[in-house]
Short mmCIF file of C-alpha atoms in Angstrom, two decimals:
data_model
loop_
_atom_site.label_atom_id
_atom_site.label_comp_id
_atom_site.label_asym_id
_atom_site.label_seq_id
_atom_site.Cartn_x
_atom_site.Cartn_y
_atom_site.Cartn_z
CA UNK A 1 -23.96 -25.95 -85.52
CA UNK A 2 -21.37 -23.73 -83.74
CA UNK A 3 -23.35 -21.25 -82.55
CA UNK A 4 -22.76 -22.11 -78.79
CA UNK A 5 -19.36 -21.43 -79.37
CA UNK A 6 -19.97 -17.62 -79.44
CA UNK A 7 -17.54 -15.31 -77.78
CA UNK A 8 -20.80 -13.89 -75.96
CA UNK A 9 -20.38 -17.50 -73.52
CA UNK A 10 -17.31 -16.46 -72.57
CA UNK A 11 -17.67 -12.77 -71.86
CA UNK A 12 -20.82 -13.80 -70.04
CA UNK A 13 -18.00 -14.10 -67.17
CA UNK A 14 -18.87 -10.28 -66.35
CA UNK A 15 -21.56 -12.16 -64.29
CA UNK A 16 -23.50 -10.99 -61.85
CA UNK A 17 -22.33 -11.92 -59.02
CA UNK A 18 -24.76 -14.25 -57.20
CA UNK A 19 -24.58 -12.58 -53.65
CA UNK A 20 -25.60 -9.56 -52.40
CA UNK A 21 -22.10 -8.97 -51.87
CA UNK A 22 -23.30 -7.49 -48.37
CA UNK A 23 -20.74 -9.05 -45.45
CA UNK A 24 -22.18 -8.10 -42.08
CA UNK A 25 -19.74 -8.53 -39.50
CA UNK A 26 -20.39 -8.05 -35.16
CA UNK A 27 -23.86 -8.99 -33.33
CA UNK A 28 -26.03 -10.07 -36.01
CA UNK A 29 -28.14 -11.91 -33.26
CA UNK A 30 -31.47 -9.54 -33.38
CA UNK A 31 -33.69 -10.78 -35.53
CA UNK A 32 -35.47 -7.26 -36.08
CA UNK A 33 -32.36 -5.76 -37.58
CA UNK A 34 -32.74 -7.04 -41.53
CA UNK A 35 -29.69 -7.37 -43.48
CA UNK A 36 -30.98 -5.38 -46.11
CA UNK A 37 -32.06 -2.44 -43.98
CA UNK A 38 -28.70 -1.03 -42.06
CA UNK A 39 -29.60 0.70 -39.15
CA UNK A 40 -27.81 4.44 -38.17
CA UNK A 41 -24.25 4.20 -37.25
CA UNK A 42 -23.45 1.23 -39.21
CA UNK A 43 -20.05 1.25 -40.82
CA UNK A 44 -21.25 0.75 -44.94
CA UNK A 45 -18.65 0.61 -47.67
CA UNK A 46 -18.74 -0.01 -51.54
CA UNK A 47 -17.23 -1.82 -53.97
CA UNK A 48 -17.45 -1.07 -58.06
CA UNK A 49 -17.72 -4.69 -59.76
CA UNK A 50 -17.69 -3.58 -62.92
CA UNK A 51 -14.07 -1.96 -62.20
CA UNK A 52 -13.11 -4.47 -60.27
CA UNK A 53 -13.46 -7.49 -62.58
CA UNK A 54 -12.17 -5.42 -65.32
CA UNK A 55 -8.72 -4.95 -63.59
CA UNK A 56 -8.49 -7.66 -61.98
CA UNK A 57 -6.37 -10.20 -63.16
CA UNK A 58 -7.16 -13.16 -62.54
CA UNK A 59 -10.24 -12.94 -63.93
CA UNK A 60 -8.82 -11.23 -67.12
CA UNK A 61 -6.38 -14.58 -67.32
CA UNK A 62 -9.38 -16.57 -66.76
CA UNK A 63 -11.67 -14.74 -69.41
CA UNK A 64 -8.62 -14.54 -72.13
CA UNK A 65 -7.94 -18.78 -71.27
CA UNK A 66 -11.10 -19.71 -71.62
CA UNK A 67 -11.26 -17.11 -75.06
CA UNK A 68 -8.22 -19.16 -76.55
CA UNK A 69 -10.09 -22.44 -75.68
CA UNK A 70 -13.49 -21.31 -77.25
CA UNK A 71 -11.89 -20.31 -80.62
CA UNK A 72 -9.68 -23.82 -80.32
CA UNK A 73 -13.10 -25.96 -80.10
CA UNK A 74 -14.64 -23.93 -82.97
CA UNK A 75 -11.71 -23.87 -85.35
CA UNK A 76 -11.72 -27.80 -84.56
CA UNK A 77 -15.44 -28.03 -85.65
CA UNK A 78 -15.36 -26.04 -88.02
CA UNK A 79 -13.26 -27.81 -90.28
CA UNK A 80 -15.14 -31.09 -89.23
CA UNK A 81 -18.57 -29.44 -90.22
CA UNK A 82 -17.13 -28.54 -93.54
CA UNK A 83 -15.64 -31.43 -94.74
CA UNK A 84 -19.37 -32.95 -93.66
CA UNK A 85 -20.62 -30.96 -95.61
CA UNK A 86 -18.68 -31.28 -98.29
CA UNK A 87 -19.26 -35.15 -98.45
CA UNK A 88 -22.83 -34.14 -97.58
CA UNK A 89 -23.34 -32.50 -101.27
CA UNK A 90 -21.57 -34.89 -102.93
CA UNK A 91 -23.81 -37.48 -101.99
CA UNK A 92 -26.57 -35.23 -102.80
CA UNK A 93 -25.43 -34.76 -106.09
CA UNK A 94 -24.62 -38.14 -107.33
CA UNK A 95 -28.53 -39.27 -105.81
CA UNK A 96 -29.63 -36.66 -108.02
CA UNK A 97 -27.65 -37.77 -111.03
CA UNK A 98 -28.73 -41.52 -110.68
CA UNK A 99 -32.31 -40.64 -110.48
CA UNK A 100 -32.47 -38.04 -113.39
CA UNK A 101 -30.53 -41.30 -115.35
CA UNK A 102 -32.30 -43.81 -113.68
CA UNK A 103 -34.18 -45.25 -117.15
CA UNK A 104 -30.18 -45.98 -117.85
CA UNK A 105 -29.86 -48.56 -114.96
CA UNK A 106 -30.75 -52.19 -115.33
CA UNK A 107 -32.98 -53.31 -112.26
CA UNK A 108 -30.00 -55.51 -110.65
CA UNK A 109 -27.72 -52.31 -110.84
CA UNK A 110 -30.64 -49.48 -109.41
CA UNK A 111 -30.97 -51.95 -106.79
CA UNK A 112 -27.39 -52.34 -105.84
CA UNK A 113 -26.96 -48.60 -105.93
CA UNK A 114 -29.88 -48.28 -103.64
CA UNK A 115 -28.22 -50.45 -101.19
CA UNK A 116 -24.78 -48.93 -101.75
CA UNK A 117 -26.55 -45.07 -101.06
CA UNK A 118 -28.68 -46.63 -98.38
CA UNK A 119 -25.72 -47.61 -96.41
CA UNK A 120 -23.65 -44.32 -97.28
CA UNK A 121 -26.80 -42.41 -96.14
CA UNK A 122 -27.06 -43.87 -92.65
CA UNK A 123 -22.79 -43.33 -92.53
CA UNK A 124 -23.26 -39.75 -93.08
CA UNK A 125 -26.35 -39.76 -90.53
CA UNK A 126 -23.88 -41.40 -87.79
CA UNK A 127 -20.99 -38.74 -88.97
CA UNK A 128 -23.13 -36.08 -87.79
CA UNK A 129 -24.23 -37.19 -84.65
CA UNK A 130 -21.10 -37.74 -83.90
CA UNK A 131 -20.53 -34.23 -84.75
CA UNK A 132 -23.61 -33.21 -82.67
CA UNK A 133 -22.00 -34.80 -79.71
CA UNK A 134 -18.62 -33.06 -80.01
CA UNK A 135 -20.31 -30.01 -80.47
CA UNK A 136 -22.27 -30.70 -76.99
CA UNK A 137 -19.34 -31.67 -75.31
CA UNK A 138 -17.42 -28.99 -75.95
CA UNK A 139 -20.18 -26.42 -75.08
CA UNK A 140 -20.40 -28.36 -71.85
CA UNK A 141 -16.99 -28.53 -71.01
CA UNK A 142 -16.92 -24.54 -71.30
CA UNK A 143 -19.99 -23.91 -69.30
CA UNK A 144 -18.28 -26.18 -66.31
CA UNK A 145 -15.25 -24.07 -66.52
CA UNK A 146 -16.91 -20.85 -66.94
CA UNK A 147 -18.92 -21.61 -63.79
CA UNK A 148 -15.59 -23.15 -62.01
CA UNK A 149 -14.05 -19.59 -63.03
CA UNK A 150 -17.27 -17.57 -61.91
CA UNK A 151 -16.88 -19.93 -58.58
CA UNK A 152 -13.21 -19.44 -57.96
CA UNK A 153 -13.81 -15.16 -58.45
CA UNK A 154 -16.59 -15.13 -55.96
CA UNK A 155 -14.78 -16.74 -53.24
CA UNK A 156 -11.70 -14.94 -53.81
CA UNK A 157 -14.06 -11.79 -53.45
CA UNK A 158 -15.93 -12.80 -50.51
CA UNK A 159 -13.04 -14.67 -49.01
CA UNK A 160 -11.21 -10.88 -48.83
CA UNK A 161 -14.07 -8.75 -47.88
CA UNK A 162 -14.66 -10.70 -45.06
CA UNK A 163 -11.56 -10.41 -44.09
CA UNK A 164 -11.37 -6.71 -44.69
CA UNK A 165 -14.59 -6.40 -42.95
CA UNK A 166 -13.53 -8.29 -39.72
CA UNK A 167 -10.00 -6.10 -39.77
CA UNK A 168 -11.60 -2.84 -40.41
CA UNK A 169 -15.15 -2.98 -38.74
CA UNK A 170 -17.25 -2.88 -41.31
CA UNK A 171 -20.52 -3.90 -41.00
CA UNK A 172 -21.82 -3.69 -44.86
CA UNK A 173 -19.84 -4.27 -47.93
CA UNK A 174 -22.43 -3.60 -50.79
CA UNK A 175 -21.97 -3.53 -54.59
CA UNK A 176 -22.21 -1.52 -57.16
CA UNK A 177 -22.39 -1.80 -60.81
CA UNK A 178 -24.22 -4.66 -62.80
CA UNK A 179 -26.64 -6.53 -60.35
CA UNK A 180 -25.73 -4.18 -57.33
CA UNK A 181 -27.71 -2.54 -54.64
CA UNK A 182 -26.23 0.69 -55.14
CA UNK A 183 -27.27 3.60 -57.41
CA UNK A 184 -24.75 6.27 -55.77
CA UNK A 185 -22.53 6.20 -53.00
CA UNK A 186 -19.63 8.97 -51.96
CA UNK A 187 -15.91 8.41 -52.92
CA UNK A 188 -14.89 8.01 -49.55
CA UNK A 189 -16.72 4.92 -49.31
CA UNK A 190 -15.37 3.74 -51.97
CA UNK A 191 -12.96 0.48 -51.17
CA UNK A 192 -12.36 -0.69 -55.07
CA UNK A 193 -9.17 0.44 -55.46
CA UNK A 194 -7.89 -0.71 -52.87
CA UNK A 195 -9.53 -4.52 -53.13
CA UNK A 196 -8.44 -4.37 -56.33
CA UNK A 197 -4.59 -3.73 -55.21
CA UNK A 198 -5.32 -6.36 -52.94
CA UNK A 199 -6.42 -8.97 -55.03
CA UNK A 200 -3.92 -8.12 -57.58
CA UNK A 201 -1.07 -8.65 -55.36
CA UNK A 202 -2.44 -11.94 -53.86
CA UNK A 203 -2.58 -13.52 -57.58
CA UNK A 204 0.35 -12.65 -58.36
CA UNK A 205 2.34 -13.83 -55.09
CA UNK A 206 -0.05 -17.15 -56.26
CA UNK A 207 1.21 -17.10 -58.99
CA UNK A 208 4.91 -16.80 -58.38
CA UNK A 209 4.65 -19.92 -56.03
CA UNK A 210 3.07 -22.15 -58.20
CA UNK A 211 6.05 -20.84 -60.38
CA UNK A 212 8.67 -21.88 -57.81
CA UNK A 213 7.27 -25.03 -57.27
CA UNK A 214 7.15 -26.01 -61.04
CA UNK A 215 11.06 -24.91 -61.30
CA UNK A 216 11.71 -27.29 -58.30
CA UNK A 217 10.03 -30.13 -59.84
CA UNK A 218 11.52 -29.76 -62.78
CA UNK A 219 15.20 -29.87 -61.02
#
């Protein structure tokens, strides 16, 4: 029943990233020039995803939160689903010993015990529907924050390539790794590093303001 709480979910987050991660900049305007064929003299660069997401930290806050929250939900459920089933075999088990005994009963008392295991039966049924429902909501509420967290990263991305792009005149910025459009490209095209620094230092300037404005509330 916990199976959608596997780790795998959560290190799904080395997505592939849902754009071409090309950001043409300048004249785009003729309609002969496709994006996906850059004509001579255009100024390409190159970014490694793979590196990238796996120094970059917010994502690797993002991917150990969301971790920490998967393990949470299962340890939660886990208990619940075996305590169910705990009460599940017990009710098994006494059903089993009234019916090997059942020449034992008077009518009036088989009869009461059928209503009495009747009504237990239909308790457990609505125990584990309940338990199918916290299961689903916790795989859902996971699957909205892993795609809030796969949402947030690819803006961040695109927000700063564009921005590089416009600043230093590039006309392509393609990717490479998982999903990418490149197979090889040489060194000196190579702008990972130095996204990566970028980004880095952005989060963490984020994150010391958020920290400044949680000590001021809290004066």
């Amino acid at each position: 029943m916990n199976s959608f709480l596997k780790l795998s979910l959560i290190l799904s987050l080395a997505f592939i990233l849902p754009y071409a991660c090309t950001q043409p900049t300048g004249n785009t305007s003729d309609s002969n020039t496709k994006m996906d064929q850059p004509i001579s003299g255009d100024k390409i660069v190159y970014i490694d995803i793979d590196t990238l997401l796996n120094k970059y930290e917010l994502y690797l806050d993002k991917k150990a939160a969301l971790e920490e929250q998967s393990k949470a939900a299962e340890k939660s459920l886990s208990g619940k689903i075996e305590a169910f089933q705990r009460k599940m075999a017990k009710f098994q088990q006494e059903i089993a010993n009234i019916q090997q005994n059942a020449a034992s009963y008077a009518p009036v008392e088989l009869k009461k015990l059928e209503e009495k295991y009747a009504q237990q039966q239909m308790n457990l049924a609505k125990e584990e529907e309940s338990l199918m429902k916290q299961r689903d909501n916790a795989a859902m509420d996971l699957e909205s924050k892993l795609q809030e967290t796969q949402k947030d990263l690819q803006n961040k991305i695109d927000e700063y390539l564009e921005k590089v792009a416009e600043t230093k005149g590039y006309d392509y910025v393609l990717m490479k790794g998982v999903g990418g459009s490149v197979m090889f490209g040489r060194k000196a095209l190579d702008i990972t590093q130095e996204t990566l620094r970028e980004l880095n230092e952005q989060y963490a300037n984020s994150n010391k303001k958020d920290t400044q404005k949680q000590n001021t509330s809290d004066k």
